[in-house]
Coordinates of N, CA, C and O in Angstrom, one line a residue:
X1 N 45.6 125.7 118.0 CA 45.6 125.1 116.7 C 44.5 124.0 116.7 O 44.5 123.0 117.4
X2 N 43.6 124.2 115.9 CA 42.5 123.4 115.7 C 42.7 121.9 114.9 O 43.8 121.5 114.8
X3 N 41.8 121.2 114.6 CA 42.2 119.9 113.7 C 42.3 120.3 112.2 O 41.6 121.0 111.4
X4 N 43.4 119.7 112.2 CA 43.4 119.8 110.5 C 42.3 119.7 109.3 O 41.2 119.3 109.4
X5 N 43.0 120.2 108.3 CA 41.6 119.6 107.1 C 41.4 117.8 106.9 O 40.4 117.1 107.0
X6 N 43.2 117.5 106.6 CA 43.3 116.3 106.7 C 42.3 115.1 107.3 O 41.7 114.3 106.7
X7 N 42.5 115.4 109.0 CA 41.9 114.8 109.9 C 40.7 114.8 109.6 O 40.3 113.6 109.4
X8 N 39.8 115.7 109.4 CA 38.6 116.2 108.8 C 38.1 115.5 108.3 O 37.3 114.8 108.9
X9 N 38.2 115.4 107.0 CA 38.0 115.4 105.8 C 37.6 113.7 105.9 O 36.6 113.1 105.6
X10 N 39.0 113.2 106.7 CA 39.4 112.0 106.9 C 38.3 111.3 107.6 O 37.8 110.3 107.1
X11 N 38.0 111.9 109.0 CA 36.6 111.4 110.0 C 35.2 111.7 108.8 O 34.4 110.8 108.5
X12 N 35.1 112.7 108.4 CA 33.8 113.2 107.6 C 33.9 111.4 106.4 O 33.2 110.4 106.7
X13 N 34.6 111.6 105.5 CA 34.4 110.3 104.9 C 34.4 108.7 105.3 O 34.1 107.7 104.7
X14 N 34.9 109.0 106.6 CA 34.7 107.0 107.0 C 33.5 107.3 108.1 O 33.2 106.5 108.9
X15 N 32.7 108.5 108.0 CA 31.3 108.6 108.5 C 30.3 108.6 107.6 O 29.2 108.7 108.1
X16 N 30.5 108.4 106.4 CA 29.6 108.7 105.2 C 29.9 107.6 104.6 O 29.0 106.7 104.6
X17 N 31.0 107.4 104.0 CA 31.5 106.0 103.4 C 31.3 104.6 104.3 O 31.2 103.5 103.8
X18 N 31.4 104.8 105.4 CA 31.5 103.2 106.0 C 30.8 103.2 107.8 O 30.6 102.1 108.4
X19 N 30.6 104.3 108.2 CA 29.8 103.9 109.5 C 28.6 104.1 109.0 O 28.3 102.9 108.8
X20 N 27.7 104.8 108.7 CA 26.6 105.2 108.2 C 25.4 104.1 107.8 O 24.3 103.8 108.1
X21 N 26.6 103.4 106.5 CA 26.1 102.3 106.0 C 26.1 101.2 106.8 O 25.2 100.4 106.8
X22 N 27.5 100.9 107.6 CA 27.2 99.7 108.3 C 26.3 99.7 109.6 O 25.9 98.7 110.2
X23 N 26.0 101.1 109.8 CA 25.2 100.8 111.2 C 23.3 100.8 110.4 O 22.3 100.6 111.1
X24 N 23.2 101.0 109.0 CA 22.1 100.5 108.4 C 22.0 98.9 108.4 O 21.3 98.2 109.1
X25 N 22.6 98.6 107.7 CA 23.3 96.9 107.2 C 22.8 96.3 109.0 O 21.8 95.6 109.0
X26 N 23.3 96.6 109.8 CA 23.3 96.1 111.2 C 21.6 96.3 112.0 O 21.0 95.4 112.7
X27 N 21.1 97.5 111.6 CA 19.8 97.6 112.0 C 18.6 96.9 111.3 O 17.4 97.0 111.8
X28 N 19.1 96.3 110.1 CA 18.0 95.6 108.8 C 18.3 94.3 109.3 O 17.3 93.6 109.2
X29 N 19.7 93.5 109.9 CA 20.0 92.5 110.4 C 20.4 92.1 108.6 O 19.7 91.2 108.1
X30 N 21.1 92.4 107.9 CA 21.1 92.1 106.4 C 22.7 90.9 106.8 O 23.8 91.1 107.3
X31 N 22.1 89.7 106.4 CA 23.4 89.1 106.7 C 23.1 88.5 105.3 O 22.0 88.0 105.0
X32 N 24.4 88.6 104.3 CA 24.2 88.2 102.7 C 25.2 87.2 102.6 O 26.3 87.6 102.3
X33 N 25.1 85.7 102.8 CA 26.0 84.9 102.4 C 26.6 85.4 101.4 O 27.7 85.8 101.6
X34 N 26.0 85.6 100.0 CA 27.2 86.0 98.9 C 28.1 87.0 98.9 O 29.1 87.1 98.2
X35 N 27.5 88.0 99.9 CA 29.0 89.2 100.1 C 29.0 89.4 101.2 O 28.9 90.6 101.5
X36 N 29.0 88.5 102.3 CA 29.1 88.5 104.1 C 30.8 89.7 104.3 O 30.9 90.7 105.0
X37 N 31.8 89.2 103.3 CA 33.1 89.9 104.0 C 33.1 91.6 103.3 O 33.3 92.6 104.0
X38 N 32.9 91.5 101.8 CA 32.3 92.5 100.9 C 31.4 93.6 101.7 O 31.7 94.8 101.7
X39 N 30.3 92.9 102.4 CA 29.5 93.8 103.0 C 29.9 94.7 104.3 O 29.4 95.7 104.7
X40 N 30.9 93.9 104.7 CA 31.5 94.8 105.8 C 32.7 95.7 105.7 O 32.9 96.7 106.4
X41 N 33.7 95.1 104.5 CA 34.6 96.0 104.2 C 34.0 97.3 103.2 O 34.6 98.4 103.2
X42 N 32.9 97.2 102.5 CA 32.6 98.3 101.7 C 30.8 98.2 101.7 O 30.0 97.8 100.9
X43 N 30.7 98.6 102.8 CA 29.3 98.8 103.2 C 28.1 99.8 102.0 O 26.9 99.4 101.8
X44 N 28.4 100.7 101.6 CA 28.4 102.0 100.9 C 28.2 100.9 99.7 O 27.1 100.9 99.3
X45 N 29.0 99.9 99.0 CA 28.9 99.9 97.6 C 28.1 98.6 97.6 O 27.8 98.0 96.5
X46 N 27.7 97.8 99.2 CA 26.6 96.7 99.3 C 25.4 97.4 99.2 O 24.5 96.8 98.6
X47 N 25.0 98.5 99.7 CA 23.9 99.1 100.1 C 23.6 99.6 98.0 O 22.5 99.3 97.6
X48 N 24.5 100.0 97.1 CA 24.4 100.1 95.8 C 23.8 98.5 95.2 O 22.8 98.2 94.5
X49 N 24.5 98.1 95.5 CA 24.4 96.4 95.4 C 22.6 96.0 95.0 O 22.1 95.7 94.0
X50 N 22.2 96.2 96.5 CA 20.8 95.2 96.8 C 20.2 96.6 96.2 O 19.0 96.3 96.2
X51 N 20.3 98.1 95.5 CA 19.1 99.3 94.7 C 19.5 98.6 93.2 O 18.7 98.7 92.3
X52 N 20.6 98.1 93.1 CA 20.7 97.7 91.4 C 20.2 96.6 91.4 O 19.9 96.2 90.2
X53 N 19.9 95.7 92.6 CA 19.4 94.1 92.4 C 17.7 94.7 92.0 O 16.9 94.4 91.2
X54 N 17.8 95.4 92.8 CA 16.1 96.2 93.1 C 15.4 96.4 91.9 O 14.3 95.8 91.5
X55 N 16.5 97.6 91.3 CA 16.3 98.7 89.8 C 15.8 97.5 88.9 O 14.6 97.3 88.6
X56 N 17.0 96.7 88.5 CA 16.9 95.9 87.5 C 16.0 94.6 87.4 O 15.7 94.1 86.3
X57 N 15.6 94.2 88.6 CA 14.9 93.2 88.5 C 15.5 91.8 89.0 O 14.9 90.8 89.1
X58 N 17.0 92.0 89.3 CA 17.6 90.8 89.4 C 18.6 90.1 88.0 O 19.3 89.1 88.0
X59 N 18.4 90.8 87.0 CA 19.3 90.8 85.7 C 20.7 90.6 86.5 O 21.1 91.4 87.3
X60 N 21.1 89.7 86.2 CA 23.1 90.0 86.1 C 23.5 90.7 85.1 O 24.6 91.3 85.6
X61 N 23.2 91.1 83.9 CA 24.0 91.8 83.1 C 23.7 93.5 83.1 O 24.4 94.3 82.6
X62 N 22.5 93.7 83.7 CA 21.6 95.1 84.3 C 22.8 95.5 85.1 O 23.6 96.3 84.7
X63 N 22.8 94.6 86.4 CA 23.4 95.0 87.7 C 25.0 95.2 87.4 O 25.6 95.9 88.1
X64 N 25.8 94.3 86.0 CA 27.1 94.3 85.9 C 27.2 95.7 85.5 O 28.1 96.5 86.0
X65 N 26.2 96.2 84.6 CA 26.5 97.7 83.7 C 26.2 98.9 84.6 O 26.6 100.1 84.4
X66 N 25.5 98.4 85.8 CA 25.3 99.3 86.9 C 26.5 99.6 87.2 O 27.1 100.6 86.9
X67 N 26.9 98.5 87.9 CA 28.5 98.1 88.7 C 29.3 98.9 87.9 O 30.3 99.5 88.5
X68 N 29.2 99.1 86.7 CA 30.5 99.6 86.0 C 30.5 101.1 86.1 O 31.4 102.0 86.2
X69 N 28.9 101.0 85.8 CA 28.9 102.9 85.7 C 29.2 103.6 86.9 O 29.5 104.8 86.9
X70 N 29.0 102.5 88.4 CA 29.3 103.0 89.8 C 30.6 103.6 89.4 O 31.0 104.8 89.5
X71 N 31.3 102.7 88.9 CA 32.8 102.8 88.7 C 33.7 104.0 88.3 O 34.7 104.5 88.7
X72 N 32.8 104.3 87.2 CA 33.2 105.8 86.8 C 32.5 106.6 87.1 O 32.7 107.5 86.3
X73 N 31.6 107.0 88.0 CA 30.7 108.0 89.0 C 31.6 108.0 89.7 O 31.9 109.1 90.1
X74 N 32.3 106.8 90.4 CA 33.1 107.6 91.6 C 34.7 107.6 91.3 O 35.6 107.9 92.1
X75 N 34.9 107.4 90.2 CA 36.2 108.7 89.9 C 36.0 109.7 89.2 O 36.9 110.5 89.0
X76 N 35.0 110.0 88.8 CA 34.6 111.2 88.7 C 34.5 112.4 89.6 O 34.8 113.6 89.4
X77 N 33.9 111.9 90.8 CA 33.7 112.1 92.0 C 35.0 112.6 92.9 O 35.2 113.5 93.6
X78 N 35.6 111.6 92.7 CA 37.3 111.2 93.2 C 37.9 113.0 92.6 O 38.3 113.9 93.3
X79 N 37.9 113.0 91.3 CA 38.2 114.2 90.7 C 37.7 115.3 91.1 O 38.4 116.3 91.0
X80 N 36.6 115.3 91.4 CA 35.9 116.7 92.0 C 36.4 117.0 93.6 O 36.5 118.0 94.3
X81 N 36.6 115.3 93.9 CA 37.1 115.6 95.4 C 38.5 116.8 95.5 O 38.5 117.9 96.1
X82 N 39.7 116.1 94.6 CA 40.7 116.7 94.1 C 40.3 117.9 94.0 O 40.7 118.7 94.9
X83 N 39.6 118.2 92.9 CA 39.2 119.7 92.3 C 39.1 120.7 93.8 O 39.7 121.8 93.9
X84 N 38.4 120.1 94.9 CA 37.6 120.8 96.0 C 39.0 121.3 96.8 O 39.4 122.4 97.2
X85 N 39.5 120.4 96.7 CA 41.1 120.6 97.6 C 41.9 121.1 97.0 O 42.7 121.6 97.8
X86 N 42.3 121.3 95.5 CA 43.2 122.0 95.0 C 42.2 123.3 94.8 O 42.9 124.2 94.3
X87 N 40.6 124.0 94.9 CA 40.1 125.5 95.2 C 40.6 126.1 96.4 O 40.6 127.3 96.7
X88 N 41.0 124.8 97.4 CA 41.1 126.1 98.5 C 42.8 126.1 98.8 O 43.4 126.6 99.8
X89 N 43.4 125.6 97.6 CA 44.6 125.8 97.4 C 45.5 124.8 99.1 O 46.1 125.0 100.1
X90 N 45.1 123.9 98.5 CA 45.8 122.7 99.5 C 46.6 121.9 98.6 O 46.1 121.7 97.5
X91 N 47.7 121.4 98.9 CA 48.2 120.5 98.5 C 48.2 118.9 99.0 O 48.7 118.3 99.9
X92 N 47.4 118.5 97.5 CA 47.2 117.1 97.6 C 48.3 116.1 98.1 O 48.2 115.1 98.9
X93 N 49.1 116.6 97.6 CA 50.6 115.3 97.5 C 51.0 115.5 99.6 O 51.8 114.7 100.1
X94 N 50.5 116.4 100.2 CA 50.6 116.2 101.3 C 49.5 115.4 102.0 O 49.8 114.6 102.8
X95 N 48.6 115.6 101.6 CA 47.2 114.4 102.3 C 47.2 113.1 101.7 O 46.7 112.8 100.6
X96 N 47.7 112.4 102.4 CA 47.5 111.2 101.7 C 46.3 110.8 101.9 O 45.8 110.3 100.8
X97 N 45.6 110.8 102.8 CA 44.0 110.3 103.3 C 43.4 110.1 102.1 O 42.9 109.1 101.6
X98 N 43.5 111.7 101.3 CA 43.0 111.5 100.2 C 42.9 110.6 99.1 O 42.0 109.8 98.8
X99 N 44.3 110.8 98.5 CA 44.6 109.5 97.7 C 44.1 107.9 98.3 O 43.8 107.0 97.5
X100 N 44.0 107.5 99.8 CA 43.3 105.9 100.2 C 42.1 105.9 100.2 O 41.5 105.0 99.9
X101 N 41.5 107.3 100.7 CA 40.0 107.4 99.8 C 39.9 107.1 98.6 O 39.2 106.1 98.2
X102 N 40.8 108.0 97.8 CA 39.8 107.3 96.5 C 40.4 106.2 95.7 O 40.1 105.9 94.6
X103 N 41.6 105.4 96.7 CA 41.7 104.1 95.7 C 40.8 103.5 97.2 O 41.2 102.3 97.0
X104 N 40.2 103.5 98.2 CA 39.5 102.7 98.8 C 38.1 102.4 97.5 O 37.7 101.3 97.1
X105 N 37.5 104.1 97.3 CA 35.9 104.2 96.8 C 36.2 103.2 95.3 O 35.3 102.6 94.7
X106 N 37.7 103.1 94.9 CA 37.7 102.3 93.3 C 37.9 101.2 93.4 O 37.8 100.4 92.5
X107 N 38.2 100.8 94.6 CA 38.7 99.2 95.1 C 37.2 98.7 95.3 O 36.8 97.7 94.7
X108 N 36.2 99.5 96.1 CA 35.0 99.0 96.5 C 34.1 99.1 95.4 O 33.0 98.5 95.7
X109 N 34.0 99.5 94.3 CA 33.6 100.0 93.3 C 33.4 98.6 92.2 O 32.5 98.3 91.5
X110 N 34.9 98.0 92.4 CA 35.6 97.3 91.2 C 35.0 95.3 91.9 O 34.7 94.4 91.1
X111 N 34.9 95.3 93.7 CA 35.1 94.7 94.5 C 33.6 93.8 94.1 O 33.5 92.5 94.1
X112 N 32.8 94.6 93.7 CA 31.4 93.6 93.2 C 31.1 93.1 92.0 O 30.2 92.3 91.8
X113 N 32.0 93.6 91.2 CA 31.8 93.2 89.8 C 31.9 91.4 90.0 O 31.2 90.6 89.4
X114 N 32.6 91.1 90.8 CA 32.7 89.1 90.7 C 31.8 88.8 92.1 O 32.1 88.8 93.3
X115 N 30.4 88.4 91.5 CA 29.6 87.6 92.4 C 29.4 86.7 92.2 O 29.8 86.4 91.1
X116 N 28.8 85.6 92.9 CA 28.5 84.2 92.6 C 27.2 84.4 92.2 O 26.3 85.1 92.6
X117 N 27.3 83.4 91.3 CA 26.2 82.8 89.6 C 25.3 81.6 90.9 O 25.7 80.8 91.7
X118 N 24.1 82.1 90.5 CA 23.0 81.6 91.4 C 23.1 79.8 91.3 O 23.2 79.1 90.3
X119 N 23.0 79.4 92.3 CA 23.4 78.1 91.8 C 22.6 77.6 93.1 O 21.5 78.0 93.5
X120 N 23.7 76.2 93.7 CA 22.4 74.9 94.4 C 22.9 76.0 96.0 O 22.2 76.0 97.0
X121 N 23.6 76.4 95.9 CA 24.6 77.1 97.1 C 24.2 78.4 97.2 O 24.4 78.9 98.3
X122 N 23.9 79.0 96.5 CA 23.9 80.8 96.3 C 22.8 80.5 95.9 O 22.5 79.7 95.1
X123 N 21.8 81.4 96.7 CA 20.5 81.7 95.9 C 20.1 83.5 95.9 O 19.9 84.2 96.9
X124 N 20.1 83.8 94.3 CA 20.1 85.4 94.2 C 18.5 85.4 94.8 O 17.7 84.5 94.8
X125 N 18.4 87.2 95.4 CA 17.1 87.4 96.2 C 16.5 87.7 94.7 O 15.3 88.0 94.5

C-alpha cells in the first residue's frame, strides 16, 4: 500500500506554499522588519507582497486592492482545489489537510492587509 492522496497532496503543498518560498526569502537574505514573523509563517504571500510593492510603485492603496484581489484568487483556487478532488471522486469531508490548506492560503491572504504606515520607525522600500 502506497502513500495516500492525503499525504500527497499534503507534502506537495507545504513544498510549493511554504518551503520553496522560504528557502528563496533565506537565499536573498530578505530580513523585513515590517513583516519579520508574517514572512516566515506565510512565505508565498510575502514573496506577493514585495511584486505588488514592485507593480504599483509603493502606493498603499494599489497594494491594498492587490491584497484583496490575492484574496479572492485564492478561493477561487481553494475551489478548484475542491473541484480536483471531488473529479477523482474523493471525499473531502475525509481530508482534512485540505480544508487547513485552504483556511491556511485565506488566513495568509487576509494576514497582510494590516501593515505599518511608513513612519520614523518603519521605512516603506
Amino acid at each position: 500500500m502506497g502513500i495516500s492522496i492525503n499525504v500527497t497532496f499534503l507534502l506537495a503543498s507545504l513544498i510549493v506554499f511554504w518551503i520553496i518560498p522560504a528557502i528563496g526569502i533565506a537565499k536573498k537574505h530578505l530580513v523585513d522588519e515590517r513583516f519579520f514573523i508574517r514572512q516566515w509563517l506565510f512565505p508565498m504571500q510575502y514573496w506577493l507582497q514585495l511584486l505588488f510593492e514592485r507593480i504599483s510603485g509603493n502606493r498603499r492603496i494599489v497594494v491594498r486592492i492587490l491584497q484583496i484581489m490575492s484574496l479572492f484568487i485564492t478561493y477561487f483556487c481553494g475551489l478548484l482545489m475542491l473541484l480536483v478532488f471531488s473529479a477523482f471522486d474523493i471525499n473531502t469531508a475525509k481530508h482534512f489537510s485540505v480544508f487547513i490548506l485552504f483556511e491556511y492560503l485565506l488566513v495568509s491572504s487576509i494576514a497582510y492587509w494590516f501593515q505599518p504606515k511608513a513612519g520614523k520607525i518603519y521605512k516603506t522600500k
